[in-house]
Amino acid sequence: MTLSLAGLWLFGGLLGNGNGDCRASTEAGIRTMQSLAESWPLRFANDPVRRYIQRLGQQLVAEADLHDAENWRFFVVRNLEPTAFAVGGNRFVVSDGLIAFVRNESDLAAVLAHEIAHQRLRHFCDHAPTDAKRIRYGSIVQHFDLDTERAADIYALRLLESAGYNPDSMYEVLRCLSERPGAPVSQLQTRMRSLKPSFTNRANMPNIGNLEEIRTHILEESGTPIQRCR
Ligand SMILES: [Zn+2]
């Protein structure tokens, strides 16, 4: 399968045909992740980039008071498009490109918090909205629905706050994406308008790992200069 992640950087979930059955959707998510692992260049479990993302994700899950945090898996795909999505079944994927693109760990936490929200808010269990925009790639159909995205943004904001990160990061990461060439600017700006950032500086934010080291590692491996958001 050709790995084209362009256009997936809206942070939509990869939603199955939801029919209210959460257990079936969990099993489907785990199966989807298994098939992605067979065909996509995912980083291995002991890779420093993967370990960092897994730690950051688990920290947020624990903060959200979700059970069995160790069963939540955060994967990293070697792809330079900045993207992240939830697969279902507590499985998530972020790209090298996203990690290299964000300004800081708080912004990266915002992306993960948004994806955790899709899982937490049962977006995989409930009916997919009929007007959802569908983006097909490989064998997966991505549903994109503005109301669902906004609900996940608002949940993420609260999770960032309780984890000690800057809640404005949700807004900032959407701004960063909206400034990229070819971005779906009006969709992203609609989401940004729902967030009302306070632009206050936060001191003593958590630091799960050294994002600068992780970023340097990605750049050295890929041999590609990746512009980051300012
Ligand atoms: Zn989303």
PDB file of C-alpha atoms and ligand atoms in Angstrom:
ATOM      1  CA  MET A   1       0.000   0.000   0.000  1.00  0.00           C
ATOM      2  CA  THR A   2       1.396   3.358  -0.968  1.00  0.00           C
ATOM      3  CA  LEU A   3       1.589   5.490   2.093  1.00  0.00           C
ATOM      4  CA  SER A   4       0.054   8.828   1.285  1.00  0.00           C
ATOM      5  CA  LEU A   5      -0.872  10.772   4.356  1.00  0.00           C
ATOM      6  CA  ALA A   6      -1.331  14.096   2.622  1.00  0.00           C
ATOM      7  CA  GLY A   7      -4.666  15.599   3.559  1.00  0.00           C
ATOM      8  CA  LEU A   8      -4.965  13.550   6.720  1.00  0.00           C
ATOM      9  CA  TRP A   9      -3.585  16.220   8.979  1.00  0.00           C
ATOM     10  CA  LEU A  10      -7.012  17.296  10.143  1.00  0.00           C
ATOM     11  CA  PHE A  11      -6.730  14.921  13.084  1.00  0.00           C
ATOM     12  CA  GLY A  12      -9.873  13.096  12.103  1.00  0.00           C
ATOM     13  CA  GLY A  13     -10.490   9.710  13.573  1.00  0.00           C
ATOM     14  CA  LEU A  14     -10.557   6.688  11.330  1.00  0.00           C
ATOM     15  CA  LEU A  15     -14.106   5.841  12.146  1.00  0.00           C
ATOM     16  CA  GLY A  16     -15.659   2.552  11.252  1.00  0.00           C
ATOM     17  CA  ASN A  17     -19.325   2.152  10.456  1.00  0.00           C
ATOM     18  CA  GLY A  18     -20.455   2.935  13.948  1.00  0.00           C
ATOM     19  CA  ASN A  19     -23.563   1.108  15.083  1.00  0.00           C
ATOM     20  CA  GLY A  20     -23.418   1.826  18.802  1.00  0.00           C
ATOM     21  CA  ASP A  21     -21.473  -1.345  19.490  1.00  0.00           C
ATOM     22  CA  CYS A  22     -18.310  -0.234  21.294  1.00  0.00           C
ATOM     23  CA  ARG A  23     -16.870  -3.713  21.694  1.00  0.00           C
ATOM     24  CA  ALA A  24     -17.083  -4.427  17.976  1.00  0.00           C
ATOM     25  CA  SER A  25     -15.487  -1.071  17.194  1.00  0.00           C
ATOM     26  CA  THR A  26     -12.657  -1.788  19.659  1.00  0.00           C
ATOM     27  CA  GLU A  27     -11.934  -5.103  17.987  1.00  0.00           C
ATOM     28  CA  ALA A  28     -12.097  -3.442  14.571  1.00  0.00           C
ATOM     29  CA  GLY A  29      -9.632  -0.776  15.727  1.00  0.00           C
ATOM     30  CA  ILE A  30      -7.159  -3.357  16.960  1.00  0.00           C
ATOM     31  CA  ARG A  31      -7.444  -5.288  13.686  1.00  0.00           C
ATOM     32  CA  THR A  32      -6.979  -2.090  11.668  1.00  0.00           C
ATOM     33  CA  MET A  33      -3.833  -1.282  13.632  1.00  0.00           C
ATOM     34  CA  GLN A  34      -2.487  -4.781  13.033  1.00  0.00           C
ATOM     35  CA  SER A  35      -2.940  -4.405   9.297  1.00  0.00           C
ATOM     36  CA  LEU A  36      -1.332  -0.942   9.348  1.00  0.00           C
ATOM     37  CA  ALA A  37       1.632  -2.404  11.218  1.00  0.00           C
ATOM     38  CA  GLU A  38       2.108  -4.939   8.420  1.00  0.00           C
ATOM     39  CA  SER A  39       2.103  -2.414   5.612  1.00  0.00           C
ATOM     40  CA  TRP A  40       3.247   0.893   7.083  1.00  0.00           C
ATOM     41  CA  PRO A  41       6.764   1.900   8.186  1.00  0.00           C
ATOM     42  CA  LEU A  42       5.993   2.169  11.889  1.00  0.00           C
ATOM     43  CA  ARG A  43       8.732   2.770  14.438  1.00  0.00           C
ATOM     44  CA  PHE A  44       9.507  -0.231  16.634  1.00  0.00           C
ATOM     45  CA  ALA A  45       8.604  -0.415  20.308  1.00  0.00           C
ATOM     46  CA  ASN A  46      12.157   0.313  21.515  1.00  0.00           C
ATOM     47  CA  ASP A  47      12.689   3.252  19.149  1.00  0.00           C
ATOM     48  CA  PRO A  48      13.355   6.473  21.125  1.00  0.00           C
ATOM     49  CA  VAL A  49      10.741   8.445  19.146  1.00  0.00           C
ATOM     50  CA  ARG A  50       8.096   5.771  19.718  1.00  0.00           C
ATOM     51  CA  ARG A  51       8.966   5.498  23.413  1.00  0.00           C
ATOM     52  CA  TYR A  52       8.607   9.238  23.832  1.00  0.00           C
ATOM     53  CA  ILE A  53       5.191   9.368  22.143  1.00  0.00           C
ATOM     54  CA  GLN A  54       3.977   6.332  24.087  1.00  0.00           C
ATOM     55  CA  ARG A  55       5.032   7.963  27.384  1.00  0.00           C
ATOM     56  CA  LEU A  56       3.406  11.274  26.497  1.00  0.00           C
ATOM     57  CA  GLY A  57       0.182   9.561  25.424  1.00  0.00           C
ATOM     58  CA  GLN A  58       0.004   7.354  28.503  1.00  0.00           C
ATOM     59  CA  GLN A  59       0.596  10.342  30.762  1.00  0.00           C
ATOM     60  CA  LEU A  60      -2.430  12.075  29.247  1.00  0.00           C
ATOM     61  CA  VAL A  61      -4.555   8.938  29.453  1.00  0.00           C
ATOM     62  CA  ALA A  62      -3.675   8.594  33.129  1.00  0.00           C
ATOM     63  CA  GLU A  63      -4.533  12.265  33.657  1.00  0.00           C
ATOM     64  CA  ALA A  64      -7.926  11.688  32.021  1.00  0.00           C
ATOM     65  CA  ASP A  65      -8.497   9.015  34.673  1.00  0.00           C
ATOM     66  CA  LEU A  66      -8.980   6.311  32.089  1.00  0.00           C
ATOM     67  CA  HIS A  67      -8.590   2.712  33.098  1.00  0.00           C
ATOM     68  CA  ASP A  68      -5.775   0.424  31.971  1.00  0.00           C
ATOM     69  CA  ALA A  69      -3.516   3.194  30.601  1.00  0.00           C
ATOM     70  CA  GLU A  70      -0.974   0.533  29.636  1.00  0.00           C
ATOM     71  CA  ASN A  71      -3.400  -0.851  27.035  1.00  0.00           C
ATOM     72  CA  TRP A  72      -3.396   2.409  25.126  1.00  0.00           C
ATOM     73  CA  ARG A  73      -0.919   2.368  22.248  1.00  0.00           C
ATOM     74  CA  PHE A  74       0.588   5.355  20.536  1.00  0.00           C
ATOM     75  CA  PHE A  75       2.421   4.521  17.305  1.00  0.00           C
ATOM     76  CA  VAL A  76       4.720   6.619  15.145  1.00  0.00           C
ATOM     77  CA  VAL A  77       4.821   6.296  11.366  1.00  0.00           C
ATOM     78  CA  ARG A  78       7.932   7.314   9.425  1.00  0.00           C
ATOM     79  CA  ASN A  79       6.218   9.855   7.226  1.00  0.00           C
ATOM     80  CA  LEU A  80       7.015  13.529   6.935  1.00  0.00           C
ATOM     81  CA  GLU A  81       3.445  14.806   6.471  1.00  0.00           C
ATOM     82  CA  PRO A  82       2.330  16.246   9.813  1.00  0.00           C
ATOM     83  CA  THR A  83      -0.563  13.998  10.766  1.00  0.00           C
ATOM     84  CA  ALA A  84      -2.193  12.167  13.631  1.00  0.00           C
ATOM     85  CA  PHE A  85      -5.280  10.038  13.895  1.00  0.00           C
ATOM     86  CA  ALA A  86      -7.130   7.634  16.111  1.00  0.00           C
ATOM     87  CA  VAL A  87      -7.706   4.147  14.763  1.00  0.00           C
ATOM     88  CA  GLY A  88     -10.123   2.932  17.448  1.00  0.00           C
ATOM     89  CA  GLY A  89      -9.510   0.310  20.112  1.00  0.00           C
ATOM     90  CA  ASN A  90      -7.263   2.783  22.011  1.00  0.00           C
ATOM     91  CA  ARG A  91      -4.807   2.830  19.097  1.00  0.00           C
ATOM     92  CA  PHE A  92      -3.325   6.031  17.708  1.00  0.00           C
ATOM     93  CA  VAL A  93      -0.807   7.011  15.064  1.00  0.00           C
ATOM     94  CA  VAL A  94       1.268  10.176  14.789  1.00  0.00           C
ATOM     95  CA  SER A  95       3.835  10.918  12.115  1.00  0.00           C
ATOM     96  CA  ASP A  96       7.493  11.906  12.277  1.00  0.00           C
ATOM     97  CA  GLY A  97       6.433  15.004  10.362  1.00  0.00           C
ATOM     98  CA  LEU A  98       4.058  16.108  13.104  1.00  0.00           C
ATOM     99  CA  ILE A  99       6.645  15.668  15.855  1.00  0.00           C
ATOM    100  CA  ALA A 100       9.159  17.719  13.871  1.00  0.00           C
ATOM    101  CA  PHE A 101       6.554  20.364  13.005  1.00  0.00           C
ATOM    102  CA  VAL A 102       5.108  21.303  16.410  1.00  0.00           C
ATOM    103  CA  ARG A 103       6.542  24.150  18.470  1.00  0.00           C
ATOM    104  CA  ASN A 104       6.837  22.282  21.763  1.00  0.00           C
ATOM    105  CA  GLU A 105       5.681  19.320  23.852  1.00  0.00           C
ATOM    106  CA  SER A 106       2.504  21.108  24.931  1.00  0.00           C
ATOM    107  CA  ASP A 107       1.391  21.398  21.277  1.00  0.00           C
ATOM    108  CA  LEU A 108       2.181  17.731  20.714  1.00  0.00           C
ATOM    109  CA  ALA A 109       0.191  16.866  23.837  1.00  0.00           C
ATOM    110  CA  ALA A 110      -2.716  18.854  22.350  1.00  0.00           C
ATOM    111  CA  VAL A 111      -2.750  16.629  19.287  1.00  0.00           C
ATOM    112  CA  LEU A 112      -2.658  13.446  21.384  1.00  0.00           C
ATOM    113  CA  ALA A 113      -5.328  14.809  23.740  1.00  0.00           C
ATOM    114  CA  HIS A 114      -7.559  15.494  20.741  1.00  0.00           C
ATOM    115  CA  GLU A 115      -7.139  11.915  19.524  1.00  0.00           C
ATOM    116  CA  ILE A 116      -7.727  10.503  23.014  1.00  0.00           C
ATOM    117  CA  ALA A 117     -10.937  12.566  23.026  1.00  0.00           C
ATOM    118  CA  HIS A 118     -12.234  10.726  19.939  1.00  0.00           C
ATOM    119  CA  GLN A 119     -11.825   7.468  21.815  1.00  0.00           C
ATOM    120  CA  ARG A 120     -13.105   8.828  25.104  1.00  0.00           C
ATOM    121  CA  LEU A 121     -16.183  10.467  23.539  1.00  0.00           C
ATOM    122  CA  ARG A 122     -17.142   7.177  21.864  1.00  0.00           C
ATOM    123  CA  HIS A 123     -16.812   8.565  18.365  1.00  0.00           C
ATOM    124  CA  PHE A 124     -15.953   5.052  17.225  1.00  0.00           C
ATOM    125  CA  CYS A 125     -19.064   3.493  18.692  1.00  0.00           C
ATOM    126  CA  ASP A 126     -21.789   5.856  17.679  1.00  0.00           C
ATOM    127  CA  HIS A 127     -23.257   6.322  14.269  1.00  0.00           C
ATOM    128  CA  ALA A 128     -21.008   8.042  11.806  1.00  0.00           C
ATOM    129  CA  PRO A 129     -22.754  11.230  10.699  1.00  0.00           C
ATOM    130  CA  THR A 130     -24.244  10.799   7.251  1.00  0.00           C
ATOM    131  CA  ASP A 131     -22.874  14.112   6.077  1.00  0.00           C
ATOM    132  CA  ALA A 132     -19.374  13.305   7.265  1.00  0.00           C
ATOM    133  CA  LYS A 133     -16.783  13.883   4.640  1.00  0.00           C
ATOM    134  CA  ARG A 134     -15.123  10.615   3.800  1.00  0.00           C
ATOM    135  CA  ILE A 135     -11.483  10.434   2.902  1.00  0.00           C
ATOM    136  CA  ARG A 136     -10.481   7.061   1.555  1.00  0.00           C
ATOM    137  CA  TYR A 137      -6.966   5.751   1.586  1.00  0.00           C
ATOM    138  CA  GLY A 138      -5.893   2.174   1.424  1.00  0.00           C
ATOM    139  CA  SER A 139      -8.615   0.075   2.953  1.00  0.00           C
ATOM    140  CA  ILE A 140      -9.630   2.703   5.467  1.00  0.00           C
ATOM    141  CA  VAL A 141     -12.280   5.333   5.203  1.00  0.00           C
ATOM    142  CA  GLN A 142     -11.788   8.451   7.241  1.00  0.00           C
ATOM    143  CA  HIS A 143     -14.871  10.307   8.318  1.00  0.00           C
ATOM    144  CA  PHE A 144     -14.465  13.967   8.919  1.00  0.00           C
ATOM    145  CA  ASP A 145     -17.201  15.837  10.691  1.00  0.00           C
ATOM    146  CA  LEU A 146     -16.772  19.359  12.011  1.00  0.00           C
ATOM    147  CA  ASP A 147     -18.977  18.907  15.095  1.00  0.00           C
ATOM    148  CA  THR A 148     -17.067  15.779  16.078  1.00  0.00           C
ATOM    149  CA  GLU A 149     -13.762  17.582  15.635  1.00  0.00           C
ATOM    150  CA  ARG A 150     -14.901  20.541  17.714  1.00  0.00           C
ATOM    151  CA  ALA A 151     -16.119  18.264  20.507  1.00  0.00           C
ATOM    152  CA  ALA A 152     -12.691  16.581  20.540  1.00  0.00           C
ATOM    153  CA  ASP A 153     -10.940  19.978  20.575  1.00  0.00           C
ATOM    154  CA  ILE A 154     -12.937  21.116  23.624  1.00  0.00           C
ATOM    155  CA  TYR A 155     -12.254  17.860  25.473  1.00  0.00           C
ATOM    156  CA  ALA A 156      -8.540  18.184  24.613  1.00  0.00           C
ATOM    157  CA  LEU A 157      -8.432  21.688  26.014  1.00  0.00           C
ATOM    158  CA  ARG A 158      -9.690  20.481  29.390  1.00  0.00           C
ATOM    159  CA  LEU A 159      -7.314  17.536  29.393  1.00  0.00           C
ATOM    160  CA  LEU A 160      -4.335  19.801  28.635  1.00  0.00           C
ATOM    161  CA  GLU A 161      -5.335  22.068  31.487  1.00  0.00           C
ATOM    162  CA  SER A 162      -5.570  19.251  34.017  1.00  0.00           C
ATOM    163  CA  ALA A 163      -2.277  17.740  32.827  1.00  0.00           C
ATOM    164  CA  GLY A 164      -0.513  21.081  33.384  1.00  0.00           C
ATOM    165  CA  TYR A 165       0.077  21.909  29.726  1.00  0.00           C
ATOM    166  CA  ASN A 166      -0.992  25.126  28.046  1.00  0.00           C
ATOM    167  CA  PRO A 167      -4.640  24.743  26.944  1.00  0.00           C
ATOM    168  CA  ASP A 168      -3.956  27.348  24.239  1.00  0.00           C
ATOM    169  CA  SER A 169      -1.868  24.677  22.514  1.00  0.00           C
ATOM    170  CA  MET A 170      -5.010  23.232  20.916  1.00  0.00           C
ATOM    171  CA  TYR A 171      -5.637  26.567  19.230  1.00  0.00           C
ATOM    172  CA  GLU A 172      -1.986  27.047  18.354  1.00  0.00           C
ATOM    173  CA  VAL A 173      -1.575  23.682  16.697  1.00  0.00           C
ATOM    174  CA  LEU A 174      -4.640  24.341  14.538  1.00  0.00           C
ATOM    175  CA  ARG A 175      -3.195  27.750  13.655  1.00  0.00           C
ATOM    176  CA  CYS A 176       0.109  26.103  12.724  1.00  0.00           C
ATOM    177  CA  LEU A 177      -1.682  23.663  10.422  1.00  0.00           C
ATOM    178  CA  SER A 178      -3.844  26.384   8.893  1.00  0.00           C
ATOM    179  CA  GLU A 179      -0.697  28.239   7.820  1.00  0.00           C
ATOM    180  CA  ARG A 180       0.621  25.302   5.791  1.00  0.00           C
ATOM    181  CA  PRO A 181       0.287  25.434   2.004  1.00  0.00           C
ATOM    182  CA  GLY A 182      -2.917  23.753   0.817  1.00  0.00           C
ATOM    183  CA  ALA A 183      -4.471  23.715   4.286  1.00  0.00           C
ATOM    184  CA  PRO A 184      -8.278  23.523   4.599  1.00  0.00           C
ATOM    185  CA  VAL A 185      -8.167  26.985   6.123  1.00  0.00           C
ATOM    186  CA  SER A 186     -11.886  27.603   6.642  1.00  0.00           C
ATOM    187  CA  GLN A 187     -12.428  24.279   8.481  1.00  0.00           C
ATOM    188  CA  LEU A 188      -9.439  24.884  10.719  1.00  0.00           C
ATOM    189  CA  GLN A 189     -10.443  28.475  11.417  1.00  0.00           C
ATOM    190  CA  THR A 190     -13.967  27.371  12.335  1.00  0.00           C
ATOM    191  CA  ARG A 191     -12.438  25.039  14.908  1.00  0.00           C
ATOM    192  CA  MET A 192     -10.106  27.783  16.148  1.00  0.00           C
ATOM    193  CA  ARG A 193     -13.040  30.153  16.706  1.00  0.00           C
ATOM    194  CA  SER A 194     -14.589  27.649  19.146  1.00  0.00           C
ATOM    195  CA  LEU A 195     -11.474  27.649  21.329  1.00  0.00           C
ATOM    196  CA  LYS A 196     -10.965  31.256  22.452  1.00  0.00           C
ATOM    197  CA  PRO A 197      -7.298  31.160  23.508  1.00  0.00           C
ATOM    198  CA  SER A 198      -6.157  33.196  26.508  1.00  0.00           C
ATOM    199  CA  PHE A 199      -2.540  33.662  25.297  1.00  0.00           C
ATOM    200  CA  THR A 200      -1.199  33.404  28.821  1.00  0.00           C
ATOM    201  CA  ASN A 201       2.283  32.064  29.352  1.00  0.00           C
ATOM    202  CA  ARG A 202       2.499  28.922  31.425  1.00  0.00           C
ATOM    203  CA  ALA A 203       5.387  28.218  33.713  1.00  0.00           C
ATOM    204  CA  ASN A 204       6.522  24.805  34.909  1.00  0.00           C
ATOM    205  CA  MET A 205       4.805  22.743  32.290  1.00  0.00           C
ATOM    206  CA  PRO A 206       5.459  18.994  32.349  1.00  0.00           C
ATOM    207  CA  ASN A 207       8.377  17.698  30.330  1.00  0.00           C
ATOM    208  CA  ILE A 208       7.925  14.036  29.466  1.00  0.00           C
ATOM    209  CA  GLY A 209      10.987  13.925  27.242  1.00  0.00           C
ATOM    210  CA  ASN A 210      13.382  16.083  25.333  1.00  0.00           C
ATOM    211  CA  LEU A 211      11.426  17.035  22.229  1.00  0.00           C
ATOM    212  CA  GLU A 212      14.447  18.842  20.763  1.00  0.00           C
ATOM    213  CA  GLU A 213      16.542  15.661  20.918  1.00  0.00           C
ATOM    214  CA  ILE A 214      13.706  13.604  19.451  1.00  0.00           C
ATOM    215  CA  ARG A 215      13.260  16.157  16.672  1.00  0.00           C
ATOM    216  CA  THR A 216      16.995  16.147  15.873  1.00  0.00           C
ATOM    217  CA  HIS A 217      16.895  12.342  15.740  1.00  0.00           C
ATOM    218  CA  ILE A 218      14.044  12.419  13.187  1.00  0.00           C
ATOM    219  CA  LEU A 219      15.781  15.053  11.044  1.00  0.00           C
ATOM    220  CA  GLU A 220      19.087  13.168  11.038  1.00  0.00           C
ATOM    221  CA  GLU A 221      17.396   9.899  10.081  1.00  0.00           C
ATOM    222  CA  SER A 222      15.247  11.376   7.340  1.00  0.00           C
ATOM    223  CA  GLY A 223      17.976  13.636   5.975  1.00  0.00           C
ATOM    224  CA  THR A 224      15.273  16.179   5.226  1.00  0.00           C
ATOM    225  CA  PRO A 225      15.016  19.660   6.674  1.00  0.00           C
ATOM    226  CA  ILE A 226      11.532  19.997   8.160  1.00  0.00           C
ATOM    227  CA  GLN A 227      10.255  23.456   8.839  1.00  0.00           C
ATOM    228  CA  ARG A 228       8.631  23.763  12.212  1.00  0.00           C
ATOM    229  CA  CYS A 229       5.815  26.034  13.231  1.00  0.00           C
ATOM    230  CA  ARG A 230       6.683  29.333  14.916  1.00  0.00           C
TER     231      ARG A 230
HETATM  232 ZN    ZN B   1     -10.249  14.644  15.199  1.00  0.00          ZN
END
